[in-house]
Tab-separated table of C-alpha atoms in Angstrom:
chain	number	residue	atom	x	y	z
A	1	MET	CA	-0.171	0.268	-0.036
A	2	THR	CA	0.737	3.684	-0.703
A	3	THR	CA	2.510	5.152	2.263
A	4	PHE	CA	1.612	8.770	3.724
A	5	ASP	CA	3.260	11.506	5.543
A	6	ASN	CA	0.789	11.901	8.137
A	7	LEU	CA	-0.743	8.545	8.559
A	8	LEU	CA	0.209	5.093	9.642
A	9	LEU	CA	-1.623	2.271	7.466
A	10	ASP	CA	-1.610	-1.323	8.797
A	11	LEU	CA	-3.695	-4.003	7.420
A	12	ASP	CA	-4.563	-7.338	8.772
A	13	ALA	CA	-4.558	-9.623	5.874
A	14	ALA	CA	-6.388	-12.229	7.682
A	15	SER	CA	-9.421	-10.260	8.642
A	16	GLY	CA	-9.466	-7.460	5.892
A	17	ILE	CA	-9.407	-4.898	8.826
A	18	LEU	CA	-7.398	-1.600	7.711
A	19	THR	CA	-6.290	0.601	10.504
A	20	ILE	CA	-5.617	4.134	9.504
A	21	THR	CA	-4.105	6.091	12.562
A	22	LEU	CA	-3.527	9.823	12.174
A	23	ASN	CA	0.040	10.329	13.090
A	24	ARG	CA	0.903	14.096	13.871
A	25	PRO	CA	1.551	13.408	17.912
A	26	THR	CA	3.224	16.673	18.331
A	27	LYS	CA	0.104	18.552	17.112
A	28	LEU	CA	-2.258	16.289	19.006
A	29	ASN	CA	-3.342	14.959	15.326
A	30	ALA	CA	-4.306	18.398	14.346
A	31	LEU	CA	-5.783	18.270	10.568
A	32	ASN	CA	-4.020	20.750	8.048
A	33	SER	CA	-4.243	20.334	4.512
A	34	ALA	CA	-1.865	17.895	3.847
A	35	THR	CA	-3.289	15.502	6.342
A	36	ILE	CA	-6.629	16.085	4.811
A	37	SER	CA	-5.080	15.089	1.570
A	38	ASP	CA	-3.701	12.190	3.040
A	39	ILE	CA	-6.984	10.934	4.467
A	40	HIS	CA	-8.593	11.220	0.968
A	41	GLY	CA	-5.873	9.398	-0.515
A	42	ALA	CA	-5.799	6.471	2.150
A	43	MET	CA	-9.562	6.075	1.778
A	44	GLN	CA	-9.775	6.110	-2.085
A	45	GLN	CA	-6.837	3.211	-1.815
A	46	ALA	CA	-8.806	1.347	0.495
A	47	LEU	CA	-12.091	1.528	-1.186
A	48	ASP	CA	-9.649	0.260	-4.541
A	49	ASP	CA	-8.135	-2.281	-2.697
A	50	GLU	CA	-10.113	-5.854	-2.506
A	51	GLN	CA	-8.027	-6.848	0.376
A	52	VAL	CA	-9.924	-4.154	2.482
A	53	ARG	CA	-13.100	-4.943	4.044
A	54	GLY	CA	-13.350	-2.573	6.727
A	55	ILE	CA	-11.758	0.291	8.084
A	56	ILE	CA	-10.843	1.745	11.538
A	57	LEU	CA	-9.848	5.238	12.066
A	58	THR	CA	-7.832	6.382	15.035
A	59	GLY	CA	-5.292	8.952	16.145
A	60	SER	CA	-1.709	8.335	17.514
A	61	GLY	CA	-1.226	8.587	21.268
A	62	GLU	CA	-3.777	8.552	24.268
A	63	LYS	CA	-4.450	12.442	24.409
A	64	ALA	CA	-6.425	12.841	21.079
A	65	PHE	CA	-7.887	11.594	18.237
A	66	VAL	CA	-7.835	14.561	16.507
A	67	ALA	CA	-7.534	17.933	18.357
A	68	GLY	CA	-8.964	20.121	15.536
A	69	ALA	CA	-7.551	21.887	12.579
A	70	ASP	CA	-3.827	23.408	12.768
A	71	ILE	CA	-4.461	26.810	13.692
A	72	ALA	CA	-1.623	28.297	12.252
A	73	GLU	CA	-2.864	27.135	8.937
A	74	LEU	CA	-6.404	28.474	9.672
A	75	ALA	CA	-4.804	31.706	10.547
A	76	GLY	CA	-3.658	32.414	6.969
A	77	LEU	CA	-7.161	31.671	5.003
A	78	ASN	CA	-9.063	34.448	3.531
A	79	GLU	CA	-12.506	33.825	1.702
A	80	ILE	CA	-11.253	32.196	-1.496
A	81	SER	CA	-8.795	29.884	0.401
A	82	GLY	CA	-11.372	29.325	3.164
A	83	ARG	CA	-14.055	27.829	0.755
A	84	ARG	CA	-11.101	25.888	-0.934
A	85	PHE	CA	-10.157	24.584	2.860
A	86	ALA	CA	-13.515	23.498	3.473
A	87	GLU	CA	-14.369	21.884	0.223
A	88	GLN	CA	-11.337	19.914	0.570
A	89	GLY	CA	-12.404	18.433	3.973
A	90	GLN	CA	-16.075	17.911	2.729
A	91	ASP	CA	-14.742	15.905	-0.148
A	92	ALA	CA	-12.493	13.866	2.021
A	93	PHE	CA	-15.243	13.304	4.771
A	94	ALA	CA	-17.919	12.580	2.128
A	95	LEU	CA	-15.756	9.427	0.869
A	96	ILE	CA	-15.804	8.184	4.346
A	97	GLU	CA	-19.350	8.556	4.728
A	98	GLU	CA	-20.082	7.064	1.241
A	99	SER	CA	-18.137	4.155	1.588
A	100	THR	CA	-19.879	0.821	1.155
A	101	LYS	CA	-16.833	-0.617	3.189
A	102	PRO	CA	-17.848	-0.072	6.747
A	103	VAL	CA	-15.777	2.626	8.781
A	104	ILE	CA	-15.588	2.931	12.496
A	105	ALA	CA	-13.615	5.697	14.582
A	106	ALA	CA	-11.924	4.736	17.388
A	107	VAL	CA	-11.887	7.996	19.498
A	108	ASN	CA	-9.052	7.815	21.843
A	109	GLY	CA	-9.283	11.426	23.553
A	110	PHE	CA	-9.865	14.870	22.120
A	111	ALA	CA	-12.095	15.072	19.112
A	112	LEU	CA	-12.492	18.593	18.665
A	113	GLY	CA	-13.478	21.073	15.590
A	114	GLY	CA	-12.357	18.830	12.436
A	115	GLY	CA	-11.705	15.932	14.775
A	116	ALA	CA	-15.273	15.777	15.724
A	117	GLU	CA	-16.292	16.103	12.115
A	118	LEU	CA	-14.305	13.315	10.864
A	119	ALA	CA	-15.663	10.923	13.555
A	120	MET	CA	-19.183	11.993	12.583
A	121	ALA	CA	-17.908	11.183	8.801
A	122	CYS	CA	-17.622	7.615	9.890
A	123	HIS	CA	-20.403	4.795	10.036
A	124	LEU	CA	-19.758	3.948	13.808
A	125	ARG	CA	-18.151	5.896	16.674
A	126	VAL	CA	-16.530	4.261	19.720
A	127	ALA	CA	-15.031	6.558	22.086
A	128	SER	CA	-12.449	5.795	25.002
A	129	GLU	CA	-13.522	6.876	28.695
A	130	ASN	CA	-11.257	10.150	28.424
A	131	ALA	CA	-12.779	11.165	25.130
A	132	ARG	CA	-14.434	14.667	24.420
A	133	PHE	CA	-16.202	15.874	21.650
A	134	GLY	CA	-16.721	19.689	20.632
A	135	GLN	CA	-17.248	22.062	17.903
A	136	PRO	CA	-15.415	25.111	19.139
A	137	GLU	CA	-14.861	27.096	16.037
A	138	VAL	CA	-16.945	30.324	17.264
A	139	ASN	CA	-14.133	30.725	19.839
A	140	LEU	CA	-11.869	31.413	16.642
A	141	GLY	CA	-14.603	33.502	14.772
A	142	LEU	CA	-15.491	30.624	12.495
A	143	ILE	CA	-18.134	27.831	11.912
A	144	PRO	CA	-17.432	24.314	11.388
A	145	GLY	CA	-16.651	23.876	7.892
A	146	TYR	CA	-16.134	19.892	7.062
A	147	GLY	CA	-19.873	19.133	7.582
A	148	GLY	CA	-20.291	19.547	11.001
A	149	THR	CA	-23.286	22.126	11.139
A	150	GLN	CA	-24.971	19.103	9.020
A	151	ARG	CA	-23.996	15.626	10.493
A	152	LEU	CA	-24.093	17.081	13.951
A	153	ALA	CA	-27.641	17.851	13.949
A	154	GLN	CA	-28.361	14.555	12.298
A	155	LEU	CA	-26.827	12.769	15.101
A	156	VAL	CA	-28.062	14.642	18.303
A	157	GLY	CA	-30.555	16.736	17.291
A	158	LYS	CA	-31.213	20.326	16.288
A	159	GLY	CA	-31.320	21.757	19.770
A	160	LYS	CA	-28.417	20.104	21.145
A	161	ALA	CA	-26.342	20.852	17.825
A	162	LEU	CA	-27.093	24.570	18.020
A	163	GLU	CA	-26.159	24.561	21.637
A	164	MET	CA	-22.694	22.464	21.041
A	165	MET	CA	-21.789	24.914	18.222
A	166	LEU	CA	-23.213	28.145	19.756
A	167	THR	CA	-21.386	27.823	22.850
A	168	GLY	CA	-18.261	25.778	21.713
A	169	ASP	CA	-18.458	24.075	24.910
A	170	PRO	CA	-17.271	20.497	24.489
A	171	ILE	CA	-18.875	17.243	25.951
A	172	LYS	CA	-17.727	14.190	27.673
A	173	ALA	CA	-17.729	10.568	26.323
A	174	ASP	CA	-20.503	9.444	28.615
A	175	GLU	CA	-22.863	12.529	27.509
A	176	ALA	CA	-22.010	11.758	23.811
A	177	LEU	CA	-22.987	8.140	24.339
A	178	ARG	CA	-26.578	9.427	25.859
A	179	LEU	CA	-26.966	11.765	23.059
A	180	GLY	CA	-26.254	9.139	20.285
A	181	LEU	CA	-23.248	10.803	19.255
A	182	VAL	CA	-21.100	7.800	19.968
A	183	ASN	CA	-22.152	4.026	19.897
A	184	HIS	CA	-19.993	2.683	22.635
A	185	VAL	CA	-17.774	3.841	25.317
A	186	VAL	CA	-14.730	1.685	26.678
A	187	PRO	CA	-11.579	1.872	28.372
A	188	GLN	CA	-8.866	3.351	26.767
A	189	ALA	CA	-6.757	0.235	26.852
A	190	GLU	CA	-9.454	-1.850	25.098
A	191	LEU	CA	-10.459	0.780	22.674
A	192	LEU	CA	-9.144	-0.966	19.297
A	193	GLY	CA	-9.898	-4.611	20.524
A	194	PHE	CA	-13.486	-3.705	20.676
A	195	CYS	CA	-13.170	-1.967	17.665
A	196	GLN	CA	-12.044	-5.010	15.784
A	197	LEU	CA	-14.349	-7.149	17.358
A	198	LEU	CA	-17.495	-4.872	16.413
A	199	LEU	CA	-15.735	-4.567	12.859
A	200	MET	CA	-15.504	-8.292	12.505
A	201	ARG	CA	-19.098	-9.085	13.486
A	202	ILE	CA	-20.318	-6.627	10.760
A	203	LEU	CA	-17.752	-8.367	7.979
A	204	SER	CA	-19.431	-11.626	9.268
A	205	LYS	CA	-22.514	-10.586	7.256
A	206	ALA	CA	-23.168	-10.488	3.317
A	207	PRO	CA	-20.749	-7.557	2.089
A	208	LEU	CA	-23.268	-6.438	-0.525
A	209	ALA	CA	-26.080	-5.959	2.009
A	210	VAL	CA	-23.795	-4.193	4.548
A	211	GLY	CA	-22.752	-1.643	1.929
A	212	LEU	CA	-26.307	-1.216	0.565
A	213	VAL	CA	-27.485	-0.378	4.172
A	214	ILE	CA	-24.784	2.294	4.526
A	215	ASP	CA	-26.090	3.900	1.270
A	216	CYS	CA	-29.830	3.408	2.095
A	217	VAL	CA	-29.313	5.218	5.144
A	218	ASN	CA	-27.154	7.704	3.510
A	219	ALA	CA	-29.899	8.467	0.896
A	220	PHE	CA	-32.349	9.766	3.886
A	221	TYR	CA	-30.414	12.751	4.431
A	222	ASP	CA	-29.807	13.507	0.641
A	223	PRO	CA	-32.166	15.878	-0.547
A	224	GLU	CA	-31.499	14.921	-3.976
A	225	ARG	CA	-32.361	11.017	-3.485
A	226	HIS	CA	-35.757	9.344	-2.505
A	227	GLY	CA	-34.990	7.212	0.417
A	228	TYR	CA	-37.853	4.712	0.234
A	229	GLN	CA	-37.385	4.172	-3.917
A	230	THR	CA	-33.342	3.724	-2.830
A	231	GLU	CA	-34.470	1.077	-0.321
A	232	ALA	CA	-36.829	-0.672	-2.898
A	233	ASN	CA	-34.052	-0.718	-5.490
A	234	SER	CA	-31.399	-2.083	-3.233
A	235	PHE	CA	-33.865	-4.806	-1.715
A	236	SER	CA	-34.360	-5.751	-5.248
A	237	ARG	CA	-30.505	-5.996	-6.235
A	238	CYS	CA	-30.216	-8.167	-3.063
A	239	CYS	CA	-32.718	-10.775	-4.076
A	240	GLY	CA	-30.794	-11.289	-7.189
A	241	SER	CA	-27.716	-11.831	-5.791
A	242	ASP	CA	-25.603	-14.776	-4.773
A	243	ASP	CA	-25.323	-13.888	-1.257
A	244	PHE	CA	-28.900	-13.951	-1.047
A	245	ARG	CA	-29.428	-17.389	-2.166
A	246	GLU	CA	-26.453	-18.223	0.130
A	247	GLY	CA	-27.783	-16.633	3.323
A	248	THR	CA	-31.401	-18.129	2.815
A	249	SER	CA	-30.033	-21.512	2.010
A	250	ALA	CA	-27.801	-21.600	5.105
A	251	PHE	CA	-30.558	-20.529	7.208
A	252	LEU	CA	-32.709	-23.386	6.094
A	253	ASP	CA	-30.117	-25.720	6.507
A	254	LYS	CA	-29.203	-24.428	10.008
A	255	ARG	CA	-25.420	-23.918	9.008
A	256	PRO	CA	-23.036	-20.678	8.796
A	257	ALA	CA	-23.533	-18.758	5.610
A	258	ALA	CA	-20.107	-18.447	3.474
A	259	PHE	CA	-20.882	-14.851	1.789
A	260	THR	CA	-18.744	-13.669	-1.270
A	261	GLY	CA	-19.930	-10.484	-1.340
A	262	ASN	CA	-21.641	-11.114	-5.107
């Protein structure tokens, strides 16, 4: 696999799980343009690689998943470069959200600003007990630019999303769990192992069906798509698949299914 300056990639050949670790520990893994470009490149590579079946995104160290954007780079933005900066992040995070291969964020500490936005672009989020989530951009005279105003409201509701973004106040992992921002909270030492087991449970299911579930749920939030029609079309597609025939046969034969993704 291609190497990236700001990421560490580790593919477990047996399970097909690719772990992508943001690796800027001296900056608490803060996002800059180069790191966003690396994330986009790594995700595209993962989607194109048949060996990769699922992805875990995490940060290096025990303090931060991603502590936000790189303020030194932000300070130099103007209206033109600011739009490019936002659109670059939105494009990279959309690639994660629209991936038909499941992506889990292993949030190992601070997930602030762009870090919270990155986690929200993933399909599932598992947080360590010391994790903190927040959109503090108003403290810099900014707003979230990588999709945070949209995804946070989808996940926690309009009122709480507005409170978090208007005050800039972070929330702890237990509140994030209560609000539905994360799926699970586990001890720091168990975080990656828990995510691997969760992803392996998903990967034991029919790959085509898993990808279509993700696509159908995304369709609900896309004003240009009809969610129910997408669901009906996807259900029809499943009915014509080898995995459907294998899954139903295995159920009737009382044996484990051997899915192929076809």
